[in-house]
Amino acid sequence: MSKDTPLEKIRNIGIIAHIDAGKTTTTERILYYTGRTYRLGNVDDGNTVMDWMVQEKERGITITSAVTTCFWKGHQINIIDTPGHVDFTAEVERSLRVLDGALVIFSAVEGVEAQSEAVWRQASRHHVPRIIYINKMDRLGASFEDTLQSIRERLNVKPLVLQMPMGAESDFIGVIDLVENKAYVFRDPSGEKYDIEDIPEEYQEEASQRREELMETIADVDEEALEVYLDTGEIPHDLLKKTIRRATIDNLAYPVFLGSSYKNKGVQMLLDGICDYLPSPIDIGPVSGKNPKTGEEVECPPNPDAPLAALVFKVMADPYVGTLVFIRVYSGTLHKGTYVLNATTGKKQRIARLLRLHANKKEDVDYIKAGGLGAIVGLKDTYTGHTLCDLNNPVVLEKMEFPEPVISVSIEPKTRADQEKLSAALAKFSIEDPTFKIKYDEDTAETIISGMGELHLEIITDRLLREYKVEARIGKPQVAYKEAISKEVKAEGKYIKQTGGHGQYGHVVFIVKPGETNKGLVFKDKTKGGVIPKEFMNPIQQGIISAMETGPLLGYPIRDVEVDLIDGSYHPVDSSELAYRVAASKAFRDAVRRADPYLLEPIMKVEILIPVQFLGDVISNINSKRGEVKGIEERGHIAIIHAYVPLSNMFGYSTVIRTLTQGRGSFSMVFDSYQRVPLSVQEEIIKKAKGES
C-alpha cells in the first residue's frame, strides 16, 4: 500500500476503557487481522506487542500509550492504546486531545465501571466521537442487556445497538448485524473464519424488534432519515449507514458492537465499524489556534498543502534513539531536514529524523502529512503541549490541561554516588509525564516526588532501578494536601533597600480574600491615579504566585484566592521589578497567616465490587474511614458500592478489602475533588507533621 492514504480514509483512534476490559487484547487482535503481526499476542502470556515495557508485561496492564499504524480495506488506522488505570490519567488525557475518534470497550460481565465513567467524561469534554464495543461475551456472567442498561444509566447516553449476540457465556456463537440484516456465525474454534448466513429463525423476532428500535433512534436525530422513515416505515441500507455515521461524528449517537477479543470473535466487524462510522481528519475539520504575536485566531485546515501546525502530545526518553517527541500533524506537512518554529518557546528547531511508530518498533519516514501521527527524534526543549509550526506562519494550538498530583513520597538514593543519576532520571520522568512533580524540601533536605496514586509512584521507582540502575529508598505515601483561607484581610508589603548607587523600592497594599473553587489566583488592580506604574503589575503577580506555593500551615500550595491591589507607592529611581516581587510576596504571606487558613484534602470516588454477603462489614469499614456511601447496586450475587472517601484513608485498601471479603472483593477509585478537612482531623495532621519534622 502506498504511504499516502487519502485523508478521508485515515482514522486516528484511541482505545479507552476500564482496567481489564480487554483493551490491549483487542488492539492485538486488530493488529493481527490487519496483517501488522503474524502471531496473536496475549496479555496473560506476556507477549503482547503494545504492552512492551517490562513493568507492563509483568503486571498485565498498560502504562504508557503505545502508538501504531495499520491498514484495513483501504483505510489507514492510527491507533493509540491508552492505559485504563486511574493513576495514568494523563496518558488518556493527552491521547484524547489528538484523536479524532475513540473505541470505548466495556466488559459484558462488569458493564460500566468507575474508570470507564471517568474516561467517558474525559472523551465528552474533548467532544470525541465514540463507538462502543462490548467485550468478553463468552465469559461466565456476561450479559449484553445488563451492559446496555448500565451504559444508559451511568453514562446517560442512548446506545445505538447495531449488533446483537447469538447466545452468551460459553454458548456465544455469533453476532447478528442489524444494519446488514445478516448473522455472522463463528464455527471455527479459532474464531478467525466465520460464515455469513440469514438470521436463524429463533432470533428473527428479537432482531426485527431491535432493527426497528435502531431506525427509530436514528430517525430521532437525523431529519433526512426521519422523512424517509415516516414515508416508508424503513430506512434503506445506504442511507442508514450514512446517517449512523453522521450521528456518530456529531456525538448524537454511539454505535454498539460486541464480541470476544480473546476468542477472536467479532473483531473484523469492529474494524469495519471503525472505518464506516468514526471520523476522518476531514470530518473533524479545521482546528483553531492563536497567533502568538497578535493574539488573533488562526484556522488550521486538515490540508497537506496548508502551513504546518502540529501538536506535541507526548515526550519520551527512548534508551536507543534518545528523546522521542510524539506529534499530531493537524495542518500542512512536516518534512525531514527542514526547520520549524516551536511557537510555544519561540525557538527555531531542525527536524533531523522522523518516525512512524508500531508500538516499540520504528520506521523512518521522510514526511508526515496533515492527519498523521508520528515522532521526531532528538528535539531539544520541546515538551508536551508545545506547538510546532511553519516559520512564517506562527500559531499556538490550545494547551493541554492535566490534573494535579494527589500523593507524595520522599525519595533518596541508597548510595551518595547515585545522587546525580537519581536527579537526572527524575528530571527525565517529569519531562515525560506532566502529572509527575519533583520538589526539594529545604526543611528536611528531602526530595519529594508527587503523582496520581500509589501505583504511579511504584512504577516510577521500578523504572529507576531497571532503566537507570538507581536504587532508591522510598518514604511512606503522603497525601498532597492543599491550603486555603476562610476570611478577608488587608496586608501591606514594603521592600526598601539603600545601597551605594541605586536602591530598591517596592510598596504594595492588598486585600486578600477566599476565591471561587478551581479558579486559582484572581488578581485585580484597583489602584487609582497610577500610584504604581502598569509595568510592575506582572512582577507583583509573580510575587504572589511564588508565595502561593507554600502555605502557612504545613507548606502545601495555597489555592483559590482573590487579591485586590488597592494601594502602594513608587520611587522614580529605586523602584524595580525585583522590589515589587519581594514586597508582594511578603504582603501575601502576612495576609494568608492572618486569614484563618485551613487544609483541603483529596476526596476519591470509590467503587467496590463484593459478594453481597460482605456488604455490612464493608460499609461499616467505609464509615470508619470518614467515607460517605452514595449508592449500592446489586447484580445477582455481586454488590457494587459507590462511595466518596478521603485519600488519606485509602492507602493499602486492597489488603483491607481482601481481608474483609475472603479475597473476593475488588475496588477502583478516581480523584473527585478537594474538600475542607474537619477541624479535629486538621489538628491531628498538623500535630503529626510537626512531631515528625
XYZ file of C-alpha atoms in Angstrom:
693
model
C 0.000 0.000 0.000
C 1.362 3.454 -0.841
C 2.412 5.592 2.093
C -0.074 8.326 1.253
C -3.571 7.266 2.165
C -6.177 9.866 1.111
C -7.205 11.972 4.112
C -10.805 10.774 4.065
C -9.555 7.193 4.541
C -7.465 7.974 7.664
C -8.785 7.150 11.138
C -6.926 8.437 14.210
C -8.463 6.487 17.054
C -7.816 5.725 20.686
C -8.851 2.648 22.572
C -10.090 3.612 26.017
C -11.671 1.653 28.860
C -11.533 0.454 32.447
C -8.549 -1.629 33.510
C -9.084 -5.290 32.491
C -11.890 -4.608 29.977
C -9.655 -6.067 27.242
C -8.182 -3.006 25.517
C -4.740 -4.410 24.821
C -6.099 -7.823 23.734
C -8.484 -6.073 21.316
C -5.617 -3.998 19.889
C -3.503 -7.139 19.466
C -6.362 -8.756 17.505
C -6.740 -5.655 15.331
C -3.003 -5.766 14.520
C -3.237 -9.449 13.705
C -6.213 -9.116 11.357
C -4.742 -6.093 9.590
C -1.526 -8.033 8.913
C 0.653 -5.994 11.254
C 1.611 -9.017 13.368
C 1.764 -12.662 12.400
C 1.022 -14.247 15.722
C -1.567 -13.390 18.324
C -0.210 -11.725 21.472
C -1.899 -12.316 24.837
C -1.641 -10.213 27.984
C -1.676 -13.343 30.170
C 1.284 -14.824 28.277
C 3.203 -11.508 28.428
C 3.854 -11.496 24.676
C 1.759 -8.548 23.506
C 3.166 -6.032 21.032
C 1.565 -2.943 22.533
C 2.490 -3.585 26.193
C 6.234 -3.634 25.619
C 7.589 -2.173 28.871
C 8.902 -4.740 31.366
C 6.511 -3.414 34.014
C 3.557 -3.774 31.610
C 4.397 -7.385 30.797
C 4.807 -8.279 34.488
C 1.634 -6.620 35.701
C -0.513 -7.355 32.662
C -1.583 -3.701 32.444
C -0.926 -0.829 30.052
C 1.076 2.083 31.483
C 2.149 4.221 28.535
C 0.048 4.941 25.477
C 1.512 2.981 22.590
C 1.030 4.313 19.052
C 0.721 2.117 15.985
C -0.440 2.282 12.364
C -2.279 -0.452 10.450
C -4.376 -0.803 7.287
C -7.842 -2.305 6.719
C -9.836 -2.337 3.463
C -8.042 0.706 2.021
C -8.182 2.686 5.278
C -5.188 3.692 7.401
C -5.919 3.330 11.112
C -3.571 5.093 13.544
C -4.223 3.657 16.988
C -3.257 4.919 20.410
C -3.713 2.218 23.053
C -4.211 4.035 26.362
C -3.926 2.816 29.962
C -7.107 2.050 31.915
C -5.652 2.572 35.376
C -6.656 5.808 37.083
C -3.039 6.634 38.004
C -2.199 7.142 34.329
C -4.999 9.573 33.576
C -2.536 11.986 31.911
C -1.850 9.370 29.241
C -5.574 9.184 28.450
C -5.960 12.977 28.549
C -3.123 13.640 26.100
C -4.284 10.872 23.759
C -7.863 12.173 23.645
C -6.553 15.627 22.779
C -5.081 14.407 19.472
C -7.605 11.742 18.468
C -10.446 12.106 16.000
C -12.482 9.213 17.375
C -12.393 6.582 20.106
C -13.301 2.967 20.623
C -14.652 2.512 24.155
C -14.567 -1.042 25.481
C -16.822 -2.360 28.240
C -16.719 -5.831 29.707
C -20.019 -7.709 29.292
C -19.535 -9.048 32.834
C -18.897 -5.823 34.797
C -20.573 -3.282 32.497
C -19.686 0.395 33.078
C -17.155 0.767 35.921
C -15.781 3.819 37.752
C -12.777 4.292 35.495
C -14.826 3.778 32.309
C -17.141 6.528 33.539
C -14.111 8.784 34.093
C -12.643 8.179 30.606
C -16.084 8.624 29.020
C -16.335 12.037 30.712
C -12.813 12.905 29.514
C -13.828 11.983 25.942
C -17.034 14.056 26.216
C -15.002 17.052 27.368
C -12.925 16.794 24.186
C -16.069 16.111 22.031
C -14.527 12.890 20.710
C -16.953 10.731 18.663
C -17.102 7.180 20.052
C -18.167 3.680 19.145
C -18.782 1.129 21.897
C -17.520 -2.447 21.919
C -18.963 -4.861 24.478
C -16.196 -7.419 25.004
C -15.983 -10.755 26.875
C -19.379 -12.001 25.651
C -18.055 -15.555 26.157
C -17.288 -15.080 29.877
C -19.319 -16.504 32.741
C -21.783 -13.828 33.882
C -21.742 -11.954 30.543
C -24.956 -10.047 29.880
C -25.475 -7.879 26.801
C -28.726 -6.382 28.117
C -27.347 -5.527 31.589
C -24.319 -3.841 29.998
C -26.567 -1.745 27.722
C -28.619 -0.796 30.780
C -25.512 0.316 32.700
C -24.444 2.408 29.650
C -27.848 4.135 29.614
C -27.931 4.744 33.369
C -24.350 5.562 34.240
C -23.260 7.422 31.114
C -26.658 8.962 30.442
C -26.442 8.249 26.690
C -28.503 6.344 24.168
C -26.502 3.386 22.859
C -27.166 2.750 19.154
C -27.359 -1.052 19.001
C -26.021 -2.208 15.593
C -25.413 -5.820 16.627
C -26.947 -8.401 18.931
C -25.383 -11.599 20.271
C -26.281 -15.166 19.365
C -26.037 -16.832 22.768
C -23.875 -15.730 25.712
C -21.196 -17.095 28.027
C -19.929 -20.469 26.728
C -22.843 -20.563 24.210
C -21.766 -17.328 22.476
C -21.558 -18.488 18.844
C -22.096 -15.433 16.688
C -23.188 -11.884 16.035
C -26.290 -10.628 14.240
C -25.659 -7.436 12.268
C -28.823 -5.309 12.340
C -27.633 -2.949 9.582
C -26.784 -5.730 7.109
C -29.595 -7.975 8.447
C -27.212 -10.960 8.471
C -25.810 -13.417 11.011
C -22.052 -13.974 11.391
C -21.563 -17.427 12.874
C -18.196 -18.478 14.331
C -17.858 -22.233 13.839
C -14.073 -22.270 13.549
C -12.694 -22.661 17.140
C -10.017 -20.006 16.464
C -12.755 -17.504 15.509
C -10.719 -16.305 12.539
C -13.161 -17.590 9.926
C -16.893 -17.081 10.098
C -19.942 -17.890 7.972
C -22.326 -15.157 6.815
C -25.873 -16.509 6.896
C -29.503 -15.470 7.094
C -30.697 -14.730 10.634
C -31.776 -18.048 12.253
C -35.481 -18.330 12.963
C -35.186 -18.282 16.776
C -33.504 -14.850 16.609
C -35.696 -13.270 13.937
C -38.281 -11.717 16.243
C -35.692 -10.085 18.547
C -33.618 -8.951 15.543
C -36.559 -7.265 13.815
C -37.578 -5.567 17.074
C -34.008 -4.286 17.640
C -33.728 -3.174 13.997
C -36.960 -1.211 14.436
C -35.501 0.462 17.577
C -32.298 1.271 15.647
C -34.258 3.028 12.883
C -36.398 4.941 15.374
C -33.313 6.126 17.281
C -31.614 7.274 14.062
C -34.814 8.946 12.792
C -34.914 10.854 16.109
C -31.550 12.517 15.470
C -31.460 12.869 11.659
C -34.063 14.773 9.637
C -33.323 13.094 6.302
C -33.721 9.640 7.891
C -36.903 10.777 9.675
C -38.608 11.851 6.438
C -37.836 8.584 4.677
C -38.843 6.540 7.752
C -42.185 8.333 8.122
C -42.944 7.861 4.407
C -41.937 4.204 4.058
C -41.531 2.749 7.574
C -37.989 1.704 6.581
C -34.587 3.357 6.102
C -32.686 1.965 3.072
C -29.304 0.335 3.810
C -27.052 3.046 2.319
C -28.939 5.923 3.922
C -28.954 4.064 7.259
C -25.150 3.724 7.181
C -24.731 7.355 6.119
C -26.996 8.670 8.904
C -25.372 6.440 11.572
C -22.017 7.906 10.513
C -23.361 11.480 10.667
C -24.934 10.965 14.096
C -21.740 9.360 15.443
C -19.496 12.171 14.207
C -21.856 14.760 15.723
C -21.785 12.920 19.084
C -25.538 12.303 18.878
C -25.265 8.507 18.878
C -22.816 5.813 19.956
C -22.917 2.643 17.800
C -22.604 -0.599 19.781
C -20.605 -3.634 18.602
C -19.931 -6.810 20.535
C -17.652 -9.828 20.621
C -14.941 -11.701 22.448
C -11.492 -10.390 21.514
C -9.700 -13.188 23.369
C -11.624 -15.793 21.338
C -11.221 -13.727 18.112
C -14.966 -13.296 17.688
C -16.332 -10.040 16.272
C -13.070 -8.111 15.747
C -13.336 -7.974 11.940
C -16.824 -6.412 12.180
C -15.465 -3.955 14.725
C -12.752 -2.933 12.224
C -15.450 -2.368 9.600
C -17.319 -0.220 12.136
C -14.211 1.911 12.834
C -13.849 2.607 9.103
C -17.588 3.060 8.470
C -18.567 5.287 11.376
C -15.601 7.048 13.009
C -14.472 10.378 11.507
C -11.510 11.143 9.261
C -9.488 14.356 9.862
C -11.639 15.965 7.119
C -14.845 15.230 9.067
C -13.339 16.858 12.151
C -12.496 19.960 10.108
C -10.024 22.737 10.946
C -8.642 23.240 14.436
C -8.105 26.747 15.679
C -5.087 28.300 17.353
C -3.810 31.797 18.101
C -1.101 33.873 16.507
C 1.406 34.287 19.408
C 2.330 37.828 18.286
C -1.096 39.346 17.584
C -3.387 37.058 19.604
C -5.629 36.691 16.519
C -7.399 33.407 15.883
C -5.844 31.188 13.178
C -7.640 28.316 11.412
C -5.525 25.229 10.662
C -7.313 23.177 7.981
C -6.622 19.426 7.554
C -4.813 20.097 4.279
C -1.273 18.808 3.495
C -0.558 21.958 1.418
C -1.509 24.463 4.148
C 1.118 25.977 6.531
C 2.370 23.475 9.112
C 0.665 23.177 12.535
C 1.476 20.172 14.752
C 0.907 19.487 18.447
C 3.349 17.648 20.722
C 1.261 15.258 22.795
C 3.973 13.209 24.450
C 7.720 13.223 25.107
C 9.563 10.021 25.891
C 13.161 9.095 26.670
C 13.951 6.102 24.465
C 17.027 4.079 25.555
C 18.117 3.544 21.914
C 17.333 6.708 19.950
C 17.228 9.379 22.691
C 14.273 11.718 23.175
C 11.163 10.916 21.135
C 8.690 13.753 20.609
C 5.253 12.397 19.595
C 3.238 14.716 17.357
C -0.102 15.002 15.646
C 0.086 16.999 12.415
C -3.155 18.985 12.054
C -2.232 21.088 9.050
C 0.450 21.098 6.348
C 3.275 18.563 6.014
C 6.250 18.055 8.324
C 9.382 17.227 6.283
C 12.604 15.681 7.485
C 15.612 18.031 7.266
C 13.566 21.248 7.461
C 13.369 23.952 10.115
C 10.181 24.611 12.083
C 9.197 27.101 14.782
C 8.299 25.965 18.292
C 5.626 28.647 18.707
C 5.342 27.984 22.463
C 9.001 28.850 23.166
C 9.688 30.997 20.084
C 12.723 28.841 19.162
C 13.647 27.554 15.693
C 14.158 23.756 15.535
C 15.581 21.412 12.897
C 13.756 18.146 12.177
C 16.619 15.665 11.839
C 14.689 12.390 11.835
C 11.017 11.388 11.562
C 9.474 8.061 12.571
C 6.222 6.239 12.085
C 5.632 4.006 15.062
C 4.459 0.493 15.535
C 4.400 0.077 19.344
C 8.128 -0.077 20.199
C 9.287 -0.677 16.608
C 10.084 2.353 14.491
C 10.123 3.025 10.762
C 11.954 6.051 9.282
C 9.848 8.295 7.037
C 10.632 11.471 5.052
C 7.467 13.383 5.953
C 4.228 13.245 7.949
C 1.183 14.858 6.368
C -1.873 16.551 7.911
C -3.920 13.955 9.769
C -0.846 11.866 10.592
C 0.691 10.762 13.900
C 4.417 10.158 14.295
C 7.522 11.021 16.270
C 10.529 13.310 15.909
C 13.884 12.142 17.229
C 16.100 14.313 19.437
C 14.297 17.680 19.590
C 15.602 19.828 22.454
C 13.419 21.917 24.817
C 10.174 20.635 23.307
C 7.574 19.366 25.757
C 4.001 18.060 25.937
C 1.519 20.686 24.733
C 4.004 22.653 22.587
C 3.056 23.663 19.032
C 5.422 23.199 16.071
C 4.572 25.337 13.049
C 5.743 26.975 9.846
C 8.480 29.607 10.410
C 6.489 32.288 8.568
C 3.037 31.379 9.889
C 3.272 31.218 13.692
C 0.360 29.588 15.534
C -0.098 28.225 19.057
C -2.679 25.429 19.388
C -4.781 25.080 22.534
C -2.771 23.858 25.540
C -3.398 20.568 27.324
C -4.698 20.620 30.898
C -3.516 17.978 33.368
C -4.775 17.155 36.861
C -2.695 17.992 39.939
C -0.894 15.121 41.715
C -2.654 13.863 44.879
C 0.020 11.728 46.561
C 3.681 12.325 47.515
C 6.598 10.265 48.809
C 10.119 11.171 49.825
C 12.871 9.510 47.795
C 16.610 9.228 48.379
C 19.331 7.190 46.690
C 20.783 4.272 48.672
C 24.333 5.481 47.999
C 25.773 9.004 47.693
C 27.207 8.052 44.292
C 23.676 7.596 42.925
C 22.539 11.135 43.803
C 23.318 12.639 40.387
C 21.902 9.650 38.499
C 18.699 9.919 40.557
C 18.297 13.656 39.848
C 18.871 13.145 36.097
C 16.389 10.234 35.922
C 13.666 12.086 37.872
C 14.110 15.134 35.632
C 13.554 12.890 32.580
C 10.410 11.396 34.110
C 8.969 14.849 34.836
C 9.502 15.826 31.180
C 7.753 12.630 30.033
C 4.868 12.824 32.486
C 3.103 16.149 33.232
C 1.384 14.677 36.344
C 4.700 13.710 37.959
C 6.249 16.512 40.019
C 9.561 16.860 41.908
C 10.186 19.229 44.804
C 13.129 19.683 47.145
C 12.070 20.257 50.763
C 14.638 22.579 52.290
C 13.497 21.996 55.890
C 14.025 18.243 55.786
C 16.627 18.183 52.954
C 14.486 15.553 51.194
C 13.484 15.150 47.569
C 9.685 14.771 47.369
C 8.053 13.197 44.305
C 4.320 13.508 43.653
C 1.977 11.604 41.361
C -1.557 10.374 40.737
C -1.536 7.331 43.027
C 0.447 4.570 44.710
C 0.834 2.543 41.507
C 2.034 5.600 39.575
C 4.912 6.183 42.034
C 5.619 2.437 42.308
C 6.160 2.236 38.543
C 8.451 5.292 38.647
C 10.678 3.717 41.319
C 10.658 0.417 39.453
C 11.792 2.187 36.266
C 14.547 3.979 38.204
C 16.035 0.642 39.139
C 15.632 -1.067 35.766
C 16.262 1.682 33.255
C 18.672 3.885 35.191
C 20.135 1.336 37.640
C 19.459 3.659 40.594
C 18.484 2.051 43.883
C 16.314 4.368 45.937
C 14.672 4.388 49.348
C 11.045 5.448 49.322
C 9.221 7.045 52.267
C 5.636 6.318 53.239
C 2.984 7.699 50.864
C 1.762 11.139 51.943
C -1.387 12.913 50.814
C -0.828 16.037 48.703
C -2.971 18.423 50.745
C -3.699 21.986 49.682
C -4.296 25.071 51.811
C -6.973 27.768 51.539
C -8.151 30.805 53.505
C -11.505 31.487 55.125
C -11.658 35.256 55.642
C -10.765 38.584 54.054
C -7.718 40.512 55.345
C -5.770 43.598 54.402
C -1.960 43.490 54.200
C 0.903 45.794 53.349
C 4.321 44.815 51.989
C 7.409 47.000 51.650
C 10.821 46.213 50.298
C 13.193 49.163 50.722
C 16.930 48.753 50.499
C 19.518 51.506 50.382
C 22.818 50.515 48.842
C 25.521 52.528 47.109
C 24.068 53.923 43.863
C 20.521 52.704 43.045
C 18.485 51.310 45.931
C 15.442 49.038 45.832
C 11.903 50.288 46.442
C 8.620 48.371 46.269
C 5.436 49.049 48.270
C 2.002 47.405 47.890
C -1.288 47.248 49.829
C -3.601 44.270 49.205
C -6.976 42.951 50.167
C -6.739 39.133 50.135
C -9.946 37.084 50.243
C -11.158 33.499 49.565
C -11.668 32.905 45.832
C -14.002 30.705 43.802
C -13.301 26.953 43.706
C -10.857 25.880 40.969
C -10.237 29.463 39.864
C -6.658 29.610 41.237
C -5.377 33.176 41.690
C -7.631 36.040 40.596
C -5.601 39.288 40.677
C -7.243 42.700 40.250
C -5.515 46.067 40.038
C -7.803 48.536 41.840
C -5.244 51.329 42.286
C -6.106 54.799 41.054
C -4.059 57.626 39.610
C -1.072 55.475 38.639
C 0.317 55.101 42.197
C 2.144 52.013 40.829
C 3.068 52.062 37.118
C 1.462 49.337 34.947
C 4.808 47.684 34.101
C 5.100 46.480 37.725
C 1.754 44.614 37.718
C 3.249 41.440 36.258
C 6.127 41.263 38.840
C 3.567 41.857 41.643
C 1.512 38.945 40.328
C 4.652 36.767 40.043
C 5.472 37.551 43.689
C 2.011 36.361 44.768
C 2.248 33.196 42.624
C 5.596 32.224 44.158
C 4.230 32.871 47.693
C 1.198 30.652 46.924
C 3.476 27.620 46.553
C 3.946 27.288 50.331
C 1.062 27.802 52.735
C 1.403 28.821 56.412
C 0.012 25.621 57.979
C 2.217 22.860 56.552
C 3.823 24.384 53.473
C 1.294 22.956 50.972
C 0.279 25.077 47.946
C -2.495 27.615 48.523
C -5.400 27.545 46.111
C -8.297 29.752 45.055
C -7.617 33.274 46.362
C -8.589 36.700 45.136
C -6.094 39.524 45.586
C -7.148 43.148 45.066
C -4.246 45.608 44.831
C -5.722 48.766 46.366
C -2.725 50.994 47.037
C 1.036 51.278 47.188
C 3.733 53.735 46.197
C 6.549 54.115 43.723
C 10.029 55.650 43.637
C 11.068 57.085 40.229
C 14.695 55.933 40.632
C 14.771 52.974 43.026
C 11.608 51.029 42.080
C 12.373 47.768 40.291
C 10.628 44.546 39.264
C 12.520 42.616 41.935
C 11.467 45.037 44.686
C 7.762 44.742 43.807
C 8.024 40.949 43.531
C 9.507 40.732 47.052
C 7.052 43.303 48.519
C 4.053 41.429 47.030
C 5.344 38.096 48.290
C 5.797 39.483 51.848
C 2.347 41.120 51.896
C 0.655 37.954 50.636
C 2.408 35.686 53.185
C 1.440 38.010 56.009
C -2.198 38.171 54.806
C -2.609 34.397 54.485
C -1.242 33.797 58.000
C -3.968 36.054 59.414
C -6.807 34.823 57.148
C -7.691 31.666 59.152
C -6.039 29.192 56.782
C -7.312 25.600 56.606
C -6.330 22.332 54.916
C -8.030 20.788 51.871
C -7.753 17.062 51.167
C -8.296 14.991 48.011
C -11.543 13.022 48.074
C -11.688 9.876 45.936
C -14.713 8.446 44.176
C -14.502 4.757 45.092
C -16.292 1.811 43.537
C -16.171 -1.530 45.381
C -17.277 -4.886 43.913
C -18.012 -7.537 46.547
C -20.162 -10.623 47.105
C -23.467 -9.487 48.688
C -22.876 -11.332 51.998
C -19.997 -8.981 52.918
C -21.989 -5.780 52.402
C -22.454 -4.867 56.094
C -18.770 -5.261 57.020
C -17.544 -3.279 54.025
C -19.988 -0.411 54.598
C -19.098 -0.060 58.290
C -15.421 -0.056 57.274
C -16.100 2.803 54.794
C -17.896 4.768 57.524
C -14.911 4.306 59.844
C -12.746 5.923 57.138
C -14.833 9.141 57.083
C -16.338 7.797 53.864
C -19.797 8.527 52.511
C -21.760 5.775 50.726
C -23.675 7.297 47.804
C -25.388 4.209 46.442
C -25.446 0.407 46.277
C -26.312 -1.652 43.204
C -26.960 -5.360 43.344
C -26.319 -7.551 40.318
C -27.077 -11.168 41.156
C -24.669 -12.213 43.934
C -22.485 -9.135 43.474
C -22.941 -5.778 45.197
C -21.380 -2.584 43.839
C -20.855 0.160 46.401
C -20.369 3.765 45.245
C -18.701 5.930 47.880
C -16.583 9.045 48.445
C -13.611 8.570 50.787
C -10.646 10.824 51.735
C -7.486 9.599 50.008
C -5.596 9.618 53.329
C -7.756 6.689 54.472
C -7.402 4.649 51.269
C -3.695 3.677 51.482
C -3.308 -0.095 51.484
C -7.057 -0.572 50.903
C -6.521 -3.539 48.562
C -5.307 -5.583 51.580
C -8.265 -4.388 53.691
C -10.851 -5.316 51.059
C -9.298 -8.750 50.532
C -9.364 -9.421 54.282
C -12.991 -8.270 54.640
C -14.237 -10.376 51.700
C -12.063 -13.523 51.973
C -10.095 -12.398 48.929
C -13.174 -11.978 46.694
C -13.603 -8.178 46.670
C -12.001 -5.617 44.388
C -12.146 -1.841 44.114
C -11.179 1.067 41.882
C -11.008 4.769 42.625
C -10.665 8.062 40.778
C -9.909 11.543 42.123
C -13.091 13.556 42.596
C -12.378 16.892 44.299
C -10.573 18.746 47.092
C -12.658 19.323 50.236
C -12.094 21.002 53.580
C -10.547 18.797 56.272
C -12.652 18.675 59.503
C -11.029 20.774 62.239
C -10.318 17.871 64.620
C -8.629 15.907 61.802
C -6.680 19.015 60.713
C -5.274 19.446 64.229
C -4.143 15.819 64.238
C -2.459 16.155 60.827
C -0.600 19.316 61.899
C 0.495 17.763 65.224
C 1.744 14.657 63.469
C 3.615 16.619 60.799
C 5.282 18.877 63.363
C 6.140 15.941 65.617
C 7.871 14.171 62.722
C 9.845 17.100 61.371
